[in-house]
Coordinates of C-alpha atoms and ligand atoms in Angstrom, one line a residue:
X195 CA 113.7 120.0 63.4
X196 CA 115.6 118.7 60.2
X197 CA 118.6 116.0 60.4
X198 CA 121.2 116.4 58.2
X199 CA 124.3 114.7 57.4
X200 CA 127.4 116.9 57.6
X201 CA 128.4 117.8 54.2
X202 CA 125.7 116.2 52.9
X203 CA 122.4 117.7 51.8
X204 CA 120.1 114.6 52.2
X205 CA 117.5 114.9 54.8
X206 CA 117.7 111.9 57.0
X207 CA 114.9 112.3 59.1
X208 CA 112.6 114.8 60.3
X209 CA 111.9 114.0 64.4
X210 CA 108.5 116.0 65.1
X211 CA 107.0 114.9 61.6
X212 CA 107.8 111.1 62.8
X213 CA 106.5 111.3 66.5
X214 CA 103.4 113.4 65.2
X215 CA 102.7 110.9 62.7
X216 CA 103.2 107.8 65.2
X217 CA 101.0 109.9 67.6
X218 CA 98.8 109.9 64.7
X219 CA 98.3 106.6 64.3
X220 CA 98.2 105.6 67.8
X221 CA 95.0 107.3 67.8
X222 CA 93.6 106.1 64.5
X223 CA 94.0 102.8 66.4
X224 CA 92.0 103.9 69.6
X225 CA 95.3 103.2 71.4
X226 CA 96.2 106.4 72.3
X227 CA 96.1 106.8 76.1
X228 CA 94.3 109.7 77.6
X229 CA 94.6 110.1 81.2
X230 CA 91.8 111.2 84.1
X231 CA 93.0 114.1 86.9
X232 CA 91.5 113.0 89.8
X233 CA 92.1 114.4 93.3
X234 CA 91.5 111.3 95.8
X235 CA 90.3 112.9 99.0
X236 CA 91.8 111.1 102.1
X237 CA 88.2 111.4 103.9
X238 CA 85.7 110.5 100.5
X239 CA 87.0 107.4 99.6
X240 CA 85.9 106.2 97.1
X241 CA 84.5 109.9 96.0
X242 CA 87.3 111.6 93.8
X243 CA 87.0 115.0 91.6
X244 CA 87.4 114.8 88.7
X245 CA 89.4 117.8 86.8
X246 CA 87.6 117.6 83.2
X247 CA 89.3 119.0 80.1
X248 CA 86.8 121.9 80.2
X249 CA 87.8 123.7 83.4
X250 CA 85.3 122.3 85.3
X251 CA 85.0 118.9 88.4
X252 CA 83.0 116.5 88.6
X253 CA 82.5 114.5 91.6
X254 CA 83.3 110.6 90.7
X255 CA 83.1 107.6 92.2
X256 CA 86.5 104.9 91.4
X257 CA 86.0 101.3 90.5
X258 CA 89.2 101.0 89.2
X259 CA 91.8 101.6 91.9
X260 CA 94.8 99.7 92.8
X261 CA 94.9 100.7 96.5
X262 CA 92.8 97.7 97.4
X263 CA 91.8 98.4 100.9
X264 CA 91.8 101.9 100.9
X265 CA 95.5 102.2 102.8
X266 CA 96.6 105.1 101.3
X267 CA 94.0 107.2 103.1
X268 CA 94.4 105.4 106.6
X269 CA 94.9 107.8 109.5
X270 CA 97.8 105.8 110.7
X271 CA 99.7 105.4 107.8
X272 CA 99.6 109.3 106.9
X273 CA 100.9 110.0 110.9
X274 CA 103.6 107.8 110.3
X275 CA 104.5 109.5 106.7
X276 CA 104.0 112.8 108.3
X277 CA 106.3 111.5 111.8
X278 CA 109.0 110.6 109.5
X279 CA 108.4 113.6 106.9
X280 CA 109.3 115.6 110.0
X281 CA 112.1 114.1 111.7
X282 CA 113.8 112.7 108.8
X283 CA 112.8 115.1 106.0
X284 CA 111.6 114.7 102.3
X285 CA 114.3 112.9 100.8
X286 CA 116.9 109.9 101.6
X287 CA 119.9 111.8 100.5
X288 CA 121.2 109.2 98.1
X289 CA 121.7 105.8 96.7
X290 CA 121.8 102.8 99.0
X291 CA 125.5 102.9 99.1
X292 CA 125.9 105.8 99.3
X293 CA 124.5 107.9 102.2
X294 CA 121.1 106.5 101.3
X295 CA 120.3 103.9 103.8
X296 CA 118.6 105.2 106.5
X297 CA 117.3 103.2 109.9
X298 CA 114.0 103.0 108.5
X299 CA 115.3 101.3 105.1
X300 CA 116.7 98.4 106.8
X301 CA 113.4 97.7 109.2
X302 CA 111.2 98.2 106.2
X303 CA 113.4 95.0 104.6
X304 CA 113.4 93.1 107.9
X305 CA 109.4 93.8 107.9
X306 CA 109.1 92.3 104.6
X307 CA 111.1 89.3 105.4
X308 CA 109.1 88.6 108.8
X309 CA 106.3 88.4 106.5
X310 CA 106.6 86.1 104.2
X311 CA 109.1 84.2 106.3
X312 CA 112.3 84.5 104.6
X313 CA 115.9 85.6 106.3
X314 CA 115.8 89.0 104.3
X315 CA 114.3 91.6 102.2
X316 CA 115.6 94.1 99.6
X317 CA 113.6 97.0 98.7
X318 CA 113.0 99.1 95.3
X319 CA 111.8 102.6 94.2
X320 CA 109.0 100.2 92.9
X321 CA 107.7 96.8 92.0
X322 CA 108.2 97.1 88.4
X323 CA 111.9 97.9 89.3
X324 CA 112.0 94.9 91.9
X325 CA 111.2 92.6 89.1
X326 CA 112.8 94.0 86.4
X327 CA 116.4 94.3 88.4
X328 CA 116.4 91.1 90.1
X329 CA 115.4 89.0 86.8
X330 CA 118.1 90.9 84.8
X331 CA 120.8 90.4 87.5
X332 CA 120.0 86.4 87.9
X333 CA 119.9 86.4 84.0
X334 CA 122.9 88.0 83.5
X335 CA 124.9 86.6 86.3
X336 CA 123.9 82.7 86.9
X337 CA 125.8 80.5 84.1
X338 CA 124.0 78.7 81.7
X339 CA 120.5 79.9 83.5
X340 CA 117.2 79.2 81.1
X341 CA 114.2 81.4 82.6
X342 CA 110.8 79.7 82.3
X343 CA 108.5 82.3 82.0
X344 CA 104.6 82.4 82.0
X345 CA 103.0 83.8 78.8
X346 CA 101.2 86.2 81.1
X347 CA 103.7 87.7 83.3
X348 CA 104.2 91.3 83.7
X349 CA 105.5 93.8 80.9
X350 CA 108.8 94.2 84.3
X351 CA 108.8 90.3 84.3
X352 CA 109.4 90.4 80.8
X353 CA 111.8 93.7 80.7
X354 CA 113.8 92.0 83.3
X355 CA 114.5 88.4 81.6
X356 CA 115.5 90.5 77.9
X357 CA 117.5 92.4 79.4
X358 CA 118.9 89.7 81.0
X359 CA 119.6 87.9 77.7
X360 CA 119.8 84.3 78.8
X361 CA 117.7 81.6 77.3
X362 CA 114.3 81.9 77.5
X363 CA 111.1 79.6 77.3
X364 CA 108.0 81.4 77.7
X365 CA 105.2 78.4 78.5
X366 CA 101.6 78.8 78.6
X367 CA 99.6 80.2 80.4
X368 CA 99.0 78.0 84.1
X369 CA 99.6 75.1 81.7
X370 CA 101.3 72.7 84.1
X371 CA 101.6 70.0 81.3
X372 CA 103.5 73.0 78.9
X373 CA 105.5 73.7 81.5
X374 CA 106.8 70.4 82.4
X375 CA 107.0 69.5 78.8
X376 CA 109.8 72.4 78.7
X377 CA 111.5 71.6 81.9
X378 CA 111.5 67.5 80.7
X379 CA 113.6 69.0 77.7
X380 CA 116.0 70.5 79.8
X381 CA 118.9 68.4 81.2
X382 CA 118.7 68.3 85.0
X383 CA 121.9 69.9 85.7
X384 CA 120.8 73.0 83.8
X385 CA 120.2 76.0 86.5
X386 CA 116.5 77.1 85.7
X387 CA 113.7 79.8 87.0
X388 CA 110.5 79.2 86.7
X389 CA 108.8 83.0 86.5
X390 CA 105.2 83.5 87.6
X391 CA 102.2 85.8 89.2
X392 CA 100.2 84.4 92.2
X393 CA 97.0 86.8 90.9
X394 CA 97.1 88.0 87.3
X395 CA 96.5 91.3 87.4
X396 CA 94.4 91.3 84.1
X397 CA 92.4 87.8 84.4
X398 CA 92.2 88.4 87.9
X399 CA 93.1 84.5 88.1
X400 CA 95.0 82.6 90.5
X401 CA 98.5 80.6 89.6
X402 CA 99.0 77.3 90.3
X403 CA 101.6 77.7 92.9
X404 CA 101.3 74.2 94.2
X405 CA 102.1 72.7 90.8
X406 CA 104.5 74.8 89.9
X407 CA 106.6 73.9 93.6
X408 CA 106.2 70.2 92.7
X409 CA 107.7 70.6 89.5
X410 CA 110.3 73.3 90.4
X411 CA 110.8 70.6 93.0
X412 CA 111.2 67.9 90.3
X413 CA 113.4 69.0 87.9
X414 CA 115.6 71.1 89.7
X415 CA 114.8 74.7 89.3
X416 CA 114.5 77.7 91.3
X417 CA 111.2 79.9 91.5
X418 CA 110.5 83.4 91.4
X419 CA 106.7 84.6 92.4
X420 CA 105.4 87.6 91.9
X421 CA 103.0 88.9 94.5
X422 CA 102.1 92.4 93.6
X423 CA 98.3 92.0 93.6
X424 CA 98.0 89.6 96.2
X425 CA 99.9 91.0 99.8
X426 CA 97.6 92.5 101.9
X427 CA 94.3 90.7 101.2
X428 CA 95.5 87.3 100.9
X429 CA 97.0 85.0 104.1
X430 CA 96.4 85.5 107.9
X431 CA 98.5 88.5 107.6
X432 CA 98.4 89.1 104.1
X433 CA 101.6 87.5 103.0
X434 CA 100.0 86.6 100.1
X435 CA 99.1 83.6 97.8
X436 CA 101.9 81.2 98.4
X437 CA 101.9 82.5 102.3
X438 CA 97.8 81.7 102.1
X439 CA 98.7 78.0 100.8
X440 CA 101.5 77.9 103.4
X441 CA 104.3 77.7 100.4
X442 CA 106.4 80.4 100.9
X443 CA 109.2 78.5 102.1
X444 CA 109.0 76.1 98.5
X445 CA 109.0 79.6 96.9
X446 CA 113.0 80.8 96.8
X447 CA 112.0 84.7 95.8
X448 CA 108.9 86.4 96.9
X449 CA 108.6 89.8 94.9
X450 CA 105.8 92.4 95.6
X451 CA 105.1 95.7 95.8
X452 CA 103.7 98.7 98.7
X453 CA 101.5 100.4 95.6
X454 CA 98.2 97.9 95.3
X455 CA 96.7 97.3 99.0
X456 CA 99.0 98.8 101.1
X457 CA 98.1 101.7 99.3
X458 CA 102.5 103.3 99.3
X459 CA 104.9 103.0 96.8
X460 CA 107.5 101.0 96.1
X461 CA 108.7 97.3 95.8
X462 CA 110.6 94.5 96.8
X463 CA 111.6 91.0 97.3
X464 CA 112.0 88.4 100.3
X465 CA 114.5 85.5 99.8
X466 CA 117.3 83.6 101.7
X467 CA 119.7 86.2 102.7
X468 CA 122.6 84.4 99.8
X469 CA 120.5 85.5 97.6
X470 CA 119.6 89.2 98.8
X471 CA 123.2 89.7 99.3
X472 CA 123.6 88.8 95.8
X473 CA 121.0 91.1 93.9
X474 CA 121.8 93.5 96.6
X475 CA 125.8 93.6 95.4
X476 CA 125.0 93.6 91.6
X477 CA 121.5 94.9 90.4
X478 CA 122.1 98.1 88.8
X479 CA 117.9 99.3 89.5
X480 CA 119.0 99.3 93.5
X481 CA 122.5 99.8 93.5
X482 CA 122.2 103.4 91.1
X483 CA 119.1 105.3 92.0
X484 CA 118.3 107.0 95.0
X485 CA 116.5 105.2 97.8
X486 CA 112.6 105.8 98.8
X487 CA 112.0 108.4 100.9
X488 CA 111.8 107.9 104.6
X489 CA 108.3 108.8 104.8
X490 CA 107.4 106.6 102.2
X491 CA 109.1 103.4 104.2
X492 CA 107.6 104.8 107.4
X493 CA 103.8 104.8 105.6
X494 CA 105.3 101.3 104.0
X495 CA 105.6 99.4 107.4
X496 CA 102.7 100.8 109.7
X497 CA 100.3 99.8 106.7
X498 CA 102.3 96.3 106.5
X499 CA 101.7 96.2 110.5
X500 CA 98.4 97.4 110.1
X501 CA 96.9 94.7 107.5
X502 CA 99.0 91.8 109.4
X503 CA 97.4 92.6 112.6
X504 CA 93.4 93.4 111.8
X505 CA 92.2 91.3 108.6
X506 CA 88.9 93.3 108.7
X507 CA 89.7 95.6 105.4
X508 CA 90.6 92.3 103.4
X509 CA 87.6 90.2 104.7
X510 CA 85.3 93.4 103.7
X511 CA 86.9 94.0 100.6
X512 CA 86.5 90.3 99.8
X513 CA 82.5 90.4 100.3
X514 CA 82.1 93.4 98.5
X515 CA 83.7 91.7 95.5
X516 CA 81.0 88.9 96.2
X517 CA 78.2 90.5 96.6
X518 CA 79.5 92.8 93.1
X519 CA 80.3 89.6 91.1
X520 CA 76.8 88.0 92.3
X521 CA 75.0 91.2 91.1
X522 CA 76.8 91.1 87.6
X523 CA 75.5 87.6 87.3
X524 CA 72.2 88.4 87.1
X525 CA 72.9 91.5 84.3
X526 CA 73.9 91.1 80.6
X527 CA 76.9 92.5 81.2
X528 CA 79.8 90.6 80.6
X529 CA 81.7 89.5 83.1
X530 CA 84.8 87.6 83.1
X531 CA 84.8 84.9 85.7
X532 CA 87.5 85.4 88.1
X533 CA 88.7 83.7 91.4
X534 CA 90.1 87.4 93.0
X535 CA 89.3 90.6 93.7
X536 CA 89.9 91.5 90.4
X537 CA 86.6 91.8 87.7
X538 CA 87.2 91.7 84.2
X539 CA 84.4 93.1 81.9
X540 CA 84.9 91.6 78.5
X541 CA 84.6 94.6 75.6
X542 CA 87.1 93.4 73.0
X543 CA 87.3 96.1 70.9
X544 CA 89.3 99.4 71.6
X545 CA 87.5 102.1 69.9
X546 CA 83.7 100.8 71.9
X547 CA 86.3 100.1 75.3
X548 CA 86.5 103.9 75.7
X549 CA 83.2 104.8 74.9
X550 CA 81.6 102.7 77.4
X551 CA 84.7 104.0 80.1
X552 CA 83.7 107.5 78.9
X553 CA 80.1 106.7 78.5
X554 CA 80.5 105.6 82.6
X555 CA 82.1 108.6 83.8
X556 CA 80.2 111.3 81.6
X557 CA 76.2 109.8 82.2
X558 CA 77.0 108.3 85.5
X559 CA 79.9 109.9 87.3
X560 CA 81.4 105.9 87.6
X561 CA 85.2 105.9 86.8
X562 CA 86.6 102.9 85.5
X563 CA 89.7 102.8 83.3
X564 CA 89.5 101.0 79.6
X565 CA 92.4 98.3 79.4
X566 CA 93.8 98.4 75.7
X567 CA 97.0 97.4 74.2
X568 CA 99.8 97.1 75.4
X569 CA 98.3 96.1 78.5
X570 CA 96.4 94.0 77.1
X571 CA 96.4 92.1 73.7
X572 CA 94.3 93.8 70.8
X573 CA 91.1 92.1 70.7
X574 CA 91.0 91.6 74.3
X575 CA 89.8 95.3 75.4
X576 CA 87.9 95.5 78.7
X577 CA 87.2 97.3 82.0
X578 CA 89.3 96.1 84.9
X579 CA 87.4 96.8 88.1
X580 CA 88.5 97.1 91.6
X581 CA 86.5 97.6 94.7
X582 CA 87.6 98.2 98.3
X583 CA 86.0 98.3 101.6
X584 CA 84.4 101.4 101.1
X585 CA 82.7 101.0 98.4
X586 CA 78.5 100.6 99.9
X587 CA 76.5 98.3 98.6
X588 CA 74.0 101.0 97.4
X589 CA 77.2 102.6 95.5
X590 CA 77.5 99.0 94.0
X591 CA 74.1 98.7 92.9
X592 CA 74.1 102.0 91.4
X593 CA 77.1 100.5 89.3
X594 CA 75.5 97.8 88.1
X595 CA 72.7 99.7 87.2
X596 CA 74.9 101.9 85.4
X597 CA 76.9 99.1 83.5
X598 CA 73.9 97.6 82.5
X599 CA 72.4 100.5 80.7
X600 CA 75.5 101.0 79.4
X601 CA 75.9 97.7 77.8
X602 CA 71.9 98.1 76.7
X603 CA 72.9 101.6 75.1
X604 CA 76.5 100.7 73.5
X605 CA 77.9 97.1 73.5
X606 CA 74.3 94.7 72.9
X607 CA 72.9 97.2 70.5
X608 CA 75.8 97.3 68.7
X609 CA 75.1 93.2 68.7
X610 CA 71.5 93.1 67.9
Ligands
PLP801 N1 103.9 93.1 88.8 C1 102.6 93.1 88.5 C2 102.0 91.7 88.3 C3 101.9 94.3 88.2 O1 100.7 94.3 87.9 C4 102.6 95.5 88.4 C5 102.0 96.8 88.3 O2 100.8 97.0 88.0 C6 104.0 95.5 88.8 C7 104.6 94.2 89.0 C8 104.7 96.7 89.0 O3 104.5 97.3 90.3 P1 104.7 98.8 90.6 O4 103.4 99.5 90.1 O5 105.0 98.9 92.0 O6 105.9 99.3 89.8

């Protein structure tokens, strides 16, 4: 396709020669992203086929999942979808205002708030919209506001307070003195939010929630905590980090999500109902999109219900993750430290990060994901892996016996 001025010859630009040639470049870089069809079989958890590029399946085991605990397969959860699916139908039939909110809507919110002990909850088509819309309506609407924001948030974090355009201090990384430096330099007066993750999703490490209250506390500013990877395994009934350190009420807005352990879709967040009426009344993400689909909240609450009531899935998942961390230890394979369920294995280079993922899959029929850029800095490369309760302890060894020949075959050879 050729541009062209009208009237005039010159050749502006020539749109598939530019995304070709970006595409290009992306994978000169090793950063082009290739995905893996998998079918995820309710009953083989954590078997998956894999569809390979040749026509053919493999059968697969996944170590890097998001749905923590397995939820999305649980007998319960798929009635209730299917309960719903058939007396409500597929879809919602509009936006929030308009038709859109159905029964089911309104107790998913009231579930949400019961959990993390807050008057209300506002749902989201997804967590990435929960945090994006909510930041950019407190940016845009509260005078004066300066967002403090931790250098390690999420890419919707970070969408959300731009888009916002207020002023913005981005402080480093769980560094309590940096962050009270910043909010020292601020005059009390000033409305602030402090942004932050209870379990970063890449590290795997824990925030400093307590901190963070104290000095929210101190010089007068609001906070905002992301709980995405932590609902559903952390707290008696998996309310979280802050829940789990019995802050949620120091926290003013709890966001998380229904897409890691409780194994749905979609997001949200739990605050005082002032403040739930306000996002509710001017985020554009909730008030012009359509709302989930009733199936989706009905498999949303039974698995909420489900992990608040029987903390057997989180306490499993939790020693699996020992026992896998304590098992790395004694390998050369290196391991990233980490206080969650989340295990980083340090690679640091993009180009080897895929040939060890693909290495994995191809020798070994193991599955786990290489994290590059964007996601991650360049430089910082690695696998990201994620167990649940279903993963045995024979599958786990066989991993590890698999990772470490990997490392022996790609990654220390490469060193020697
Ligand atoms: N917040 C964090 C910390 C995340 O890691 C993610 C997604 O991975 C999100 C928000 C977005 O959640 P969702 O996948 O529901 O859009």
């Amino acid at each position: 396709m050729k541009v062209t001025l009208a009237g005039n010859d010159t050749q502006l630009m020539n749109f598939r020669d530019f995304f070709k040639s970006s595409l290009e470049t992306l994978k000169k870089e090793h950063l082009y992203r290739t995905f893996v069809p998998l079918e995820r079989h309710a009953k083989e958890a954590p078997y998956a086929k894999r569809h390979k590029p040749d026509g053919t399946t493999q059968d697969v085991i996944v170590w890097c999942s998001n749905d923590y605990l397995g939820m999305s397969h649980h007998p319960n959860v798929i009635e209730a979808a299917k309960n719903a699916l058939n007396t409500l139908g597929a879809g919602s039939g509009g936006t929030r205002n308009i038709s859109g909110t159905a029964k089911i809507h309104e107790d998913l919110e009231k579930t949400v708030a019961t959990l993390h002990g807050k008057e209300a909850g506002l749902i989201f088509s997804s967590g990435y919209s929960a945090n994006k819309s909510t930041l950019s309506t407190l940016a845009q609407h509260i005078p004066d506001l300066v967002v403090l924001s931790d250098e390690k948030n999420h890419a919707s974090i970070i969408q959300g307070i731009r888009h916002g355009r207020c002023e913005k201090v981005v402080f480093k990384h769980n560094d309590m003195v940096d962050l009270e430096n910043h909010l020292k330099s601020l005059p009390y007066q000033k409305p602030k939010l402090i942004v932050f993750v209870s379990v970063y999703s890449m590290d795997g490490d824990f925030a400093k929630i307590e901190q963070v209250v104290h000095l929210a506390k101190k010089y007068n500013a609001m906070t905002f905590l992301d709980e995405v990877h932590a609902v559903g395994i952390y707290g008696e009934k998996g309310e979280g980090l802050a829940g789990m350190l019995n802050l949620s009420k120091d926290i003013d807005i709890i966001q998380a999500n229904f897409a890691k352990a409780y194994g749905v879709v979609g997001g949200y967040i739990a605050a005082d109902q002032v403040i739930i009426d306000f996002v509710r009344s001017h985020a554009s993400g909730f008030i012009f999109t359509t709302s989930i689909p009733p199936a989706t909240a009905a498999a949303c609450i039974q698995s909420v219900e489900i992990l608040k009531n029987d903390r057997t899935p989180a306490e499993k998942l939790l020693n699996n993750v020992a026992y896998l961390k304590e098992r790395l230890r004694h390998t050369s394979v290196s391991m990233v430290e980490s206080e969650s369920h989340i295990i980083p294995l340090w690679v640091g280079d993009a180009k080897l990060c895929r040939k060890v993922s693909d290495h994995l899959l191809d020798t070994y029929g193991h599955y786990a994901q290489p994290i590059n850029f964007p996601t991650v800095p360049v430089g910082q490369e690695r696998l990201r892996i994620t167990i649940t309760p279903h993963h045995t302890h024979a599958m786990i060894d066989d991993f590890v016996d698999a990772l470490q020949k990997t490392w022996d075959q790609i990654l220390l050879k490469k060193a020697a």
